[in-house]
mmCIF file of C-alpha atoms in Angstrom:
data_model
loop_
_atom_site.group_PDB
_atom_site.id
_atom_site.type_symbol
_atom_site.label_atom_id
_atom_site.label_comp_id
_atom_site.label_asym_id
_atom_site.label_seq_id
_atom_site.Cartn_x
_atom_site.Cartn_y
_atom_site.Cartn_z
ATOM 1 C CA MET D 1 15.576 43.954 -49.293
ATOM 2 C CA PRO D 2 13.592 42.454 -52.173
ATOM 3 C CA GLU D 3 13.772 44.073 -55.574
ATOM 4 C CA PHE D 4 10.713 46.210 -56.405
ATOM 5 C CA THR D 5 9.947 48.062 -59.593
ATOM 6 C CA THR D 6 7.328 50.769 -59.451
ATOM 7 C CA ASP D 7 6.297 53.821 -61.408
ATOM 8 C CA LEU D 8 6.778 56.113 -58.421
ATOM 9 C CA ASP D 9 7.990 59.661 -58.791
ATOM 10 C CA PHE D 10 10.811 60.146 -56.299
ATOM 11 C CA GLU D 11 12.989 63.111 -55.475
ATOM 12 C CA PHE D 12 15.785 63.401 -52.942
ATOM 13 C CA TYR D 13 17.566 66.428 -51.489
ATOM 14 C CA SER D 14 20.443 66.623 -49.048
ATOM 15 C CA GLU D 15 22.434 69.498 -47.638
ATOM 16 C CA ASP D 16 25.555 69.859 -45.495
ATOM 17 C CA LEU D 17 26.284 66.153 -44.998
ATOM 18 C CA PRO D 18 29.422 65.134 -43.075
ATOM 19 C CA THR D 19 30.875 63.028 -45.929
ATOM 20 C CA PRO D 20 30.425 63.465 -49.691
ATOM 21 C CA GLY D 21 29.650 59.795 -50.492
ATOM 22 C CA LEU D 22 26.866 59.617 -47.938
ATOM 23 C CA GLU D 23 24.280 61.198 -50.245
ATOM 24 C CA GLN D 24 24.192 58.146 -52.534
ATOM 25 C CA ASP D 25 23.750 55.798 -49.540
ATOM 26 C CA LEU D 26 20.920 57.938 -48.175
ATOM 27 C CA TRP D 27 19.230 58.078 -51.594
ATOM 28 C CA ALA D 28 19.471 54.282 -51.988
ATOM 29 C CA GLU D 29 18.038 53.635 -48.503
ATOM 30 C CA ALA D 30 15.145 56.040 -49.063
ATOM 31 C CA TRP D 31 14.367 54.732 -52.569
ATOM 32 C CA GLU D 32 14.359 51.066 -51.513
ATOM 33 C CA ARG D 33 12.178 51.678 -48.470
ATOM 34 C CA VAL D 34 9.700 53.903 -50.346
ATOM 35 C CA GLN D 35 9.369 51.263 -53.073
ATOM 36 C CA ALA D 36 8.770 48.597 -50.406
ATOM 37 C CA ILE D 37 6.098 50.758 -48.754
ATOM 38 C CA ALA D 38 4.362 51.328 -52.095
ATOM 39 C CA GLY D 39 4.546 47.605 -52.923
ATOM 40 C CA ASP D 40 1.609 46.385 -54.972
ATOM 41 C CA HIS D 41 -0.685 49.140 -53.713
ATOM 42 C CA ASP D 42 -1.967 51.799 -56.097
ATOM 43 C CA ASP D 43 -2.579 54.532 -53.514
ATOM 44 C CA MET D 44 0.983 55.944 -53.501
ATOM 45 C CA ILE D 45 2.073 57.933 -56.548
ATOM 46 C CA GLY D 46 5.385 59.346 -55.336
ATOM 47 C CA ALA D 47 7.552 60.611 -52.521
ATOM 48 C CA SER D 48 10.027 63.316 -51.677
ATOM 49 C CA ALA D 49 12.817 62.954 -49.105
ATOM 50 C CA ALA D 50 15.237 65.513 -47.707
ATOM 51 C CA VAL D 51 18.056 65.223 -45.183
ATOM 52 C CA GLU D 52 19.847 68.284 -43.871
ATOM 53 C CA ARG D 53 21.909 69.516 -40.956
ATOM 54 C CA VAL D 54 19.892 71.783 -38.628
ATOM 55 C CA GLU D 55 22.339 72.390 -35.859
ATOM 56 C CA SER D 56 22.552 75.491 -33.727
ATOM 57 C CA SER D 57 24.509 76.461 -30.623
ATOM 58 C CA GLN D 58 22.036 74.553 -28.414
ATOM 59 C CA THR D 59 21.782 71.471 -30.640
ATOM 60 C CA PRO D 60 25.103 70.636 -32.318
ATOM 61 C CA HIS D 61 25.271 67.781 -34.845
ATOM 62 C CA VAL D 62 21.542 67.384 -35.408
ATOM 63 C CA PHE D 63 20.113 66.228 -38.722
ATOM 64 C CA LEU D 64 16.513 66.507 -39.907
ATOM 65 C CA ALA D 65 14.937 64.010 -42.282
ATOM 66 C CA ARG D 66 11.705 65.067 -43.958
ATOM 67 C CA ILE D 67 9.613 62.745 -46.122
ATOM 68 C CA VAL D 68 6.414 63.533 -47.983
ATOM 69 C CA ALA D 69 4.486 60.561 -49.345
ATOM 70 C CA TYR D 70 2.120 61.535 -52.140
ATOM 71 C CA ILE D 71 -0.623 59.107 -51.271
ATOM 72 C CA LYS D 72 -4.351 59.115 -51.895
ATOM 73 C CA PRO D 73 -6.572 60.551 -50.459
ATOM 74 C CA GLN D 74 -4.251 62.769 -48.374
ATOM 75 C CA ASN D 75 -0.458 63.137 -48.371
ATOM 76 C CA ILE D 76 1.567 62.044 -45.352
ATOM 77 C CA VAL D 77 4.396 64.234 -44.022
ATOM 78 C CA VAL D 78 7.001 62.884 -41.599
ATOM 79 C CA LYS D 79 9.857 64.728 -39.849
ATOM 80 C CA GLU D 80 12.466 63.142 -37.583
ATOM 81 C CA LYS D 81 15.633 64.488 -35.962
ATOM 82 C CA ALA D 82 18.702 62.465 -34.934
ATOM 83 C CA ASP D 83 22.431 62.774 -34.313
ATOM 84 C CA GLY D 84 23.317 61.297 -37.708
ATOM 85 C CA PRO D 85 21.809 61.664 -41.184
ATOM 86 C CA MET D 86 21.236 57.932 -41.720
ATOM 87 C CA ALA D 87 19.613 57.560 -38.285
ATOM 88 C CA ALA D 88 17.275 60.493 -38.974
ATOM 89 C CA LEU D 89 16.316 59.058 -42.368
ATOM 90 C CA GLN D 90 15.704 55.552 -40.995
ATOM 91 C CA GLN D 91 13.547 56.895 -38.157
ATOM 92 C CA ALA D 92 11.515 58.956 -40.635
ATOM 93 C CA LEU D 93 11.084 55.937 -42.919
ATOM 94 C CA ASP D 94 9.962 53.781 -39.979
ATOM 95 C CA THR D 95 7.407 56.432 -38.989
ATOM 96 C CA LEU D 96 6.203 56.748 -42.598
ATOM 97 C CA GLU D 97 5.807 52.990 -42.910
ATOM 98 C CA ARG D 98 3.767 52.841 -39.691
ATOM 99 C CA GLN D 99 1.488 55.718 -40.749
ATOM 100 C CA VAL D 100 0.901 54.282 -44.232
ATOM 101 C CA ARG D 101 0.104 50.860 -42.753
ATOM 102 C CA GLU D 102 -2.344 52.389 -40.247
ATOM 103 C CA ARG D 103 -4.075 54.397 -42.984
ATOM 104 C CA ARG D 104 -4.410 51.360 -45.238
ATOM 105 C CA GLU D 105 -5.854 49.293 -42.391
ATOM 106 C CA LYS D 106 -8.361 52.036 -41.624
ATOM 107 C CA ARG D 107 -9.415 52.259 -45.280
ATOM 108 C CA ARG D 108 -10.038 48.494 -45.363
ATOM 109 C CA GLN D 109 -12.563 48.685 -42.553
ATOM 110 C CA PRO D 110 -16.156 48.929 -43.764
ATOM 111 C CA TRP D 111 -17.989 52.154 -43.160
ATOM 112 C CA GLU D 112 -20.522 51.989 -40.341
ATOM 113 C CA LYS D 113 -23.518 54.227 -40.032
ATOM 114 C CA PRO D 114 -23.301 56.333 -36.853
ATOM 115 C CA LYS D 115 -25.616 55.062 -34.153
ATOM 116 C CA LYS D 116 -28.491 57.263 -33.039
ATOM 117 C CA PRO D 117 -28.263 58.494 -29.447
#
């Protein structure tokens, strides 16, 4: 991925990962993708990402990735579950990227006065 430098606030949390070194890889993936999403736009001021194991007797080996993008005018929250922590994080980042892109496209469209019936 290209190198981006932004003034974004970013926090990352992980819990109960299968391997100890995985946290740094998850943090790097999330940080790079969030910076790429922010790009040259000034609407995003920060993000928070969390990856944790949420297994139970019915759903063994399930991980939940949660991302909150602090973006104007309204924050975006994304949650995705998958069998692995990296897969859950990547799915959440893909969903976040799609939602941010759709919101930016909608904001670019000019406002139209509602038509009278």
